[in-house]
JSON list of C-alpha atoms in Angstrom, two decimals:
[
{"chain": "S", "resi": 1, "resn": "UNK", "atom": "CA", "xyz": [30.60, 5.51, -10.14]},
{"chain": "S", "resi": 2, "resn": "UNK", "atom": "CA", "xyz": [27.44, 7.43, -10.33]},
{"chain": "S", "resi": 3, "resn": "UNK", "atom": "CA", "xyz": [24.90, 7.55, -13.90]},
{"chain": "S", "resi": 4, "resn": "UNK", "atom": "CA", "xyz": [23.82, 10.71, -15.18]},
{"chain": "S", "resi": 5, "resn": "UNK", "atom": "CA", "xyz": [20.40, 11.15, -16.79]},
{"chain": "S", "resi": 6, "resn": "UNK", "atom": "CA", "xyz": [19.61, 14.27, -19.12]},
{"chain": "S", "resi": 7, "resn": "UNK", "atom": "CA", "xyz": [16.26, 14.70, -19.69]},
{"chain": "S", "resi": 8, "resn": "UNK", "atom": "CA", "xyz": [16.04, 17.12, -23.08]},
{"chain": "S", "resi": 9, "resn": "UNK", "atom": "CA", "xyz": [12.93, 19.23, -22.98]},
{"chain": "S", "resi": 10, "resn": "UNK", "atom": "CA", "xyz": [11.92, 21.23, -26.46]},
{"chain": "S", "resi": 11, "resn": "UNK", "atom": "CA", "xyz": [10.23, 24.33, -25.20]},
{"chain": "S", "resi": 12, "resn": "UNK", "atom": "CA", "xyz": [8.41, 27.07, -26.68]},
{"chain": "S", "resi": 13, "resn": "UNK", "atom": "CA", "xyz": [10.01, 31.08, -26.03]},
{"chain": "S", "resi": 14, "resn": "UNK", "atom": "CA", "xyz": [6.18, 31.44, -24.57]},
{"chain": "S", "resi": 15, "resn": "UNK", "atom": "CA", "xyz": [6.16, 28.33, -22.42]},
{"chain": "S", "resi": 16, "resn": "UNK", "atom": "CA", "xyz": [9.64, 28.40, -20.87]},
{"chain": "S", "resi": 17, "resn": "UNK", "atom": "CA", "xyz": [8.42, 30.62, -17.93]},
{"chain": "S", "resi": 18, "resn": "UNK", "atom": "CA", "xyz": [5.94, 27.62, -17.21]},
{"chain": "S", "resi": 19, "resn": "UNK", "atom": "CA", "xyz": [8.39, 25.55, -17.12]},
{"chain": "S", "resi": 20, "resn": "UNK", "atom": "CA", "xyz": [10.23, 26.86, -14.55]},
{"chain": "S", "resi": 21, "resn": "UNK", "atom": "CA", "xyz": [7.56, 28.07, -12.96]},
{"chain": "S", "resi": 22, "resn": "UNK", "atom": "CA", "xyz": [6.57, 24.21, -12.11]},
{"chain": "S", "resi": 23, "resn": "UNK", "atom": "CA", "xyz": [9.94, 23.03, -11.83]},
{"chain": "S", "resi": 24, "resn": "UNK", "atom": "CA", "xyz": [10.04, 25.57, -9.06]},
{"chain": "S", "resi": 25, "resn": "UNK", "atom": "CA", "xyz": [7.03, 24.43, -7.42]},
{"chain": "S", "resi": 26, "resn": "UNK", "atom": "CA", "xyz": [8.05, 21.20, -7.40]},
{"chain": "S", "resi": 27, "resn": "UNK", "atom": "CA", "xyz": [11.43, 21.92, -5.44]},
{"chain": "S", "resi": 28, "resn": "UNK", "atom": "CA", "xyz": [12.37, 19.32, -2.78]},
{"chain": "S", "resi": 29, "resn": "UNK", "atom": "CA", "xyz": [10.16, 16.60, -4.86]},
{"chain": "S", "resi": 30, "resn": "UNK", "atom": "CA", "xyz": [13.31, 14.41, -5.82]},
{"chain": "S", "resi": 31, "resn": "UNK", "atom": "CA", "xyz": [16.21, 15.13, -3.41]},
{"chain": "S", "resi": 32, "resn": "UNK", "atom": "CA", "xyz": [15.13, 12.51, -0.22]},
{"chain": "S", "resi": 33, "resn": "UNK", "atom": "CA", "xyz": [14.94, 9.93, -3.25]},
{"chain": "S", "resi": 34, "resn": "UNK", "atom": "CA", "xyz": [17.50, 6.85, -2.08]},
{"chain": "S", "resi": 35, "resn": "UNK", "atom": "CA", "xyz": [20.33, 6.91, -4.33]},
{"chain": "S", "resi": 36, "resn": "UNK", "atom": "CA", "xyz": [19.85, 10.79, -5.28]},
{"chain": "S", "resi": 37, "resn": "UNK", "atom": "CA", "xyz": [22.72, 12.61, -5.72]},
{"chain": "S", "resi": 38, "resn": "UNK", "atom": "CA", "xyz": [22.44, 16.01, -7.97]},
{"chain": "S", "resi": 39, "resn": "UNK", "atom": "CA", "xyz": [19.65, 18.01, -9.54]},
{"chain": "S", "resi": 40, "resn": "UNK", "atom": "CA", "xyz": [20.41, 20.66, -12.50]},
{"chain": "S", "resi": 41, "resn": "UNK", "atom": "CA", "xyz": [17.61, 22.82, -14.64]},
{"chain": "S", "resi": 42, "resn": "UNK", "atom": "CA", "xyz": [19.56, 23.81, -17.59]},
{"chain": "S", "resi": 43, "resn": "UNK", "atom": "CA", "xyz": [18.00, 27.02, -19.41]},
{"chain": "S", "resi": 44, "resn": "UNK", "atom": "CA", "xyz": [18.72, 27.48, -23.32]},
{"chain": "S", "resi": 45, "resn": "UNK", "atom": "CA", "xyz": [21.31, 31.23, -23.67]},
{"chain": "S", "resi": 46, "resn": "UNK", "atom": "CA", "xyz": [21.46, 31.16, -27.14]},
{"chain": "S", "resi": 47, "resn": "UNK", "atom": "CA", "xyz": [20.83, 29.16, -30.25]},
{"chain": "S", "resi": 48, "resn": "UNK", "atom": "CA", "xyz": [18.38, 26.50, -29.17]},
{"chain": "S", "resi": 49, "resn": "UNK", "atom": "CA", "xyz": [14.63, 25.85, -27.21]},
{"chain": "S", "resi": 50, "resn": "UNK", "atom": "CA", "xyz": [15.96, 22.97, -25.32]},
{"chain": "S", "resi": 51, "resn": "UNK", "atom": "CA", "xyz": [16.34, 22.77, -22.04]},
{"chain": "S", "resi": 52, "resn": "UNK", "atom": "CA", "xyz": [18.32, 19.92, -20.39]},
{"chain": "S", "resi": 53, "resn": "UNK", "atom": "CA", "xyz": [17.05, 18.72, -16.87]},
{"chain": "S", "resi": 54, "resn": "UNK", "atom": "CA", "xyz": [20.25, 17.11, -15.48]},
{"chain": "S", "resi": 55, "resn": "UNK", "atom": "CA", "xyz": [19.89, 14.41, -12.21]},
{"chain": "S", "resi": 56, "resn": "UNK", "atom": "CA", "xyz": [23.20, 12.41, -10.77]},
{"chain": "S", "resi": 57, "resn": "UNK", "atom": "CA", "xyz": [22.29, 9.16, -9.19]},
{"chain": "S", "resi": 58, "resn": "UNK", "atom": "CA", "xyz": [24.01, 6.57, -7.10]},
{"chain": "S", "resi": 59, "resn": "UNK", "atom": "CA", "xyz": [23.03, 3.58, -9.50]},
{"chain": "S", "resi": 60, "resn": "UNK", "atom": "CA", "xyz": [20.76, 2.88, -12.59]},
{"chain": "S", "resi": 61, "resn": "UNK", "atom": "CA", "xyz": [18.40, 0.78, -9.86]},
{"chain": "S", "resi": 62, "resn": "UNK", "atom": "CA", "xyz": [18.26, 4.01, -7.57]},
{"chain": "S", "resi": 63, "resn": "UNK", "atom": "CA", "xyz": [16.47, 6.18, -10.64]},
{"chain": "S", "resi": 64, "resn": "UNK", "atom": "CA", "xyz": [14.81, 3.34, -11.92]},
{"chain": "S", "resi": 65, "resn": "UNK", "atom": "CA", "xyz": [13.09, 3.24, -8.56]},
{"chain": "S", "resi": 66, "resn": "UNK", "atom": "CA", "xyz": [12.35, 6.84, -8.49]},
{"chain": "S", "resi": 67, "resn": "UNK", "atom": "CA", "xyz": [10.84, 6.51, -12.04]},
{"chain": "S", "resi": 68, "resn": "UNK", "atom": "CA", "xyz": [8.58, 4.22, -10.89]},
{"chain": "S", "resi": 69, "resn": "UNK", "atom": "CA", "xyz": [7.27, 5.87, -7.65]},
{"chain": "S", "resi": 70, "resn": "UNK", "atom": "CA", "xyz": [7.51, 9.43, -7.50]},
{"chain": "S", "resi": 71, "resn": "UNK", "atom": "CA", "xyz": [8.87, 9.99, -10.73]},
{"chain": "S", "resi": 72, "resn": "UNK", "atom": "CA", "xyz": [6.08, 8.76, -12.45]},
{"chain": "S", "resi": 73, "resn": "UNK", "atom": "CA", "xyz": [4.12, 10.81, -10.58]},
{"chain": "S", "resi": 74, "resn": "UNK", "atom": "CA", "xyz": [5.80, 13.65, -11.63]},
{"chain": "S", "resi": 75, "resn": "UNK", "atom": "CA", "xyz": [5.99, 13.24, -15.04]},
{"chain": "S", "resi": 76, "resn": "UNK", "atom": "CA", "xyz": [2.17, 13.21, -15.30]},
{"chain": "S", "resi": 77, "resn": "UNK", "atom": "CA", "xyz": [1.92, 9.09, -14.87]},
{"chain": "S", "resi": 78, "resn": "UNK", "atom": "CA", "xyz": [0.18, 8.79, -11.52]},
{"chain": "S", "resi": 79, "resn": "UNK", "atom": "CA", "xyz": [-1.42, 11.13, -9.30]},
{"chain": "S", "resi": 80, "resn": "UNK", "atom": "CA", "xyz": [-3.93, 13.47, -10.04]},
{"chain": "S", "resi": 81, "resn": "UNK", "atom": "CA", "xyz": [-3.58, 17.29, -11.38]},
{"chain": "S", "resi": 82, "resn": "UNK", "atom": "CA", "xyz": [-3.58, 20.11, -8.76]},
{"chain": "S", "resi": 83, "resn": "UNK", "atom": "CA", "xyz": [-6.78, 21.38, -7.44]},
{"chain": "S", "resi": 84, "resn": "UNK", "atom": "CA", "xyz": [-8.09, 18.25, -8.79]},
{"chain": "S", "resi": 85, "resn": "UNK", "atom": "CA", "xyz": [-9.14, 19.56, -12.34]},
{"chain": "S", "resi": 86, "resn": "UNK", "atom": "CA", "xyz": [-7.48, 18.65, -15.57]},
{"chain": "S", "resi": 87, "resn": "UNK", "atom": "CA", "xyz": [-4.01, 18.21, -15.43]},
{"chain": "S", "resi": 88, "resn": "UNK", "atom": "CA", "xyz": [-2.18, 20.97, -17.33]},
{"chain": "S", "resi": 89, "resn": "UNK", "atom": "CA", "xyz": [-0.80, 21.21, -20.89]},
{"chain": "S", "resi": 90, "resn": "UNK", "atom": "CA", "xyz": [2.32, 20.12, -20.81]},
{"chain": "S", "resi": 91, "resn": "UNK", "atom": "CA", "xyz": [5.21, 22.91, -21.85]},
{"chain": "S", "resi": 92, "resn": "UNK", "atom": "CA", "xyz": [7.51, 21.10, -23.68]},
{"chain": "S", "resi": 93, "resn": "UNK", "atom": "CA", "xyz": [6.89, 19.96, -26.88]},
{"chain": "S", "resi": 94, "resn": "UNK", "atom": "CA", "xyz": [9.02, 16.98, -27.17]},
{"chain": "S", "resi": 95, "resn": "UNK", "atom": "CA", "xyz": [11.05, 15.00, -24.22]},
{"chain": "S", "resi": 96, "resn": "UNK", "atom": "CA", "xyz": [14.59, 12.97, -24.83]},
{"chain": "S", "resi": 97, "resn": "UNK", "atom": "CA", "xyz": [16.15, 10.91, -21.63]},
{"chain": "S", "resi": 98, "resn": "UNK", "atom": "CA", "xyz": [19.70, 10.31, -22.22]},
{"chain": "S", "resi": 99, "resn": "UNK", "atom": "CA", "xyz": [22.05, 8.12, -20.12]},
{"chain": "S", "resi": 100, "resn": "UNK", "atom": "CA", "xyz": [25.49, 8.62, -18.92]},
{"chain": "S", "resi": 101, "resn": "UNK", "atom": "CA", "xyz": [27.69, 6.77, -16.82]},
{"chain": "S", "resi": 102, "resn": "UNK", "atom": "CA", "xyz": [30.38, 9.01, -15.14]},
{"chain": "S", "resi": 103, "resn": "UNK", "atom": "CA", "xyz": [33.83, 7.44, -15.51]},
{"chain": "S", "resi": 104, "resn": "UNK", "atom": "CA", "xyz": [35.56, 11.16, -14.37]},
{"chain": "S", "resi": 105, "resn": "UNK", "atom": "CA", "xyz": [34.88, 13.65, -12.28]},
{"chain": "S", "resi": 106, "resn": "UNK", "atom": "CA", "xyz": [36.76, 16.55, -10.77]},
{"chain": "S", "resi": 107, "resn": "UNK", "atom": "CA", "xyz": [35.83, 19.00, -7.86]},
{"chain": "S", "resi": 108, "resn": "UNK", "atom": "CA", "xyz": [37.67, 22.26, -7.25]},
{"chain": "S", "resi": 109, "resn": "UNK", "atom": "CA", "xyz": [40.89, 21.69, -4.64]},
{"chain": "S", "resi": 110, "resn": "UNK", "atom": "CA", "xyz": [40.23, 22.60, -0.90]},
{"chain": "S", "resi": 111, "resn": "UNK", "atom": "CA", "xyz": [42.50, 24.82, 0.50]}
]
């Protein structure tokens, strides 16, 4: 079955509309990845500044090979900034990648 990764982003009240902002911008930028199966941006209701950025892929080699090409692009590793200036201040404060493997799933019943 598929792996789950949940990348946990700590973001500040005043940078969350950033955050979007370029997650927005940046639509389309993993979905033709091989192995790609589900893309989530989680935003914080109540109680917390993190959000959770969730992806479903096919194997651990199919992100592993995303993270290395365009992922690490867009996660500031390659690449240069837009307009070619300085790349921007990141808006989280703090990143955590957890891993899941999916041993269940359910979809609602087709009628």
């Amino acid at each position: 079955m598929s792996i789950v990764k949940i990348n946990v982003l700590t973001v500040p009240e005043e940078q969350r509309e950033t955050l979007e902002k370029r997650f927005a911008s940046r639509a389309g930028a993993v979905e033709g990845s091989g192995g790609f199966e589900w893309f989530e941006l989680l935003r914080p209701v109540e109680g917390t500044d993190q959000y959770l950025v969730y992806t479903r892929w096919r194997t651990e080699e199919d992100f592993q090979n995303w993270m290395s090409g365009r992922g690490q692009a867009a996660h500031g590793g390659g690449g240069s900034a837009e307009g070619g200036g300085e790349r921007p201040r990141p808006a989280a404060t703090d990143a955590t990648l957890w891993s899941f493997e999916v041993v269940q799933q359910a979809a609602p019943k087709q009628d």
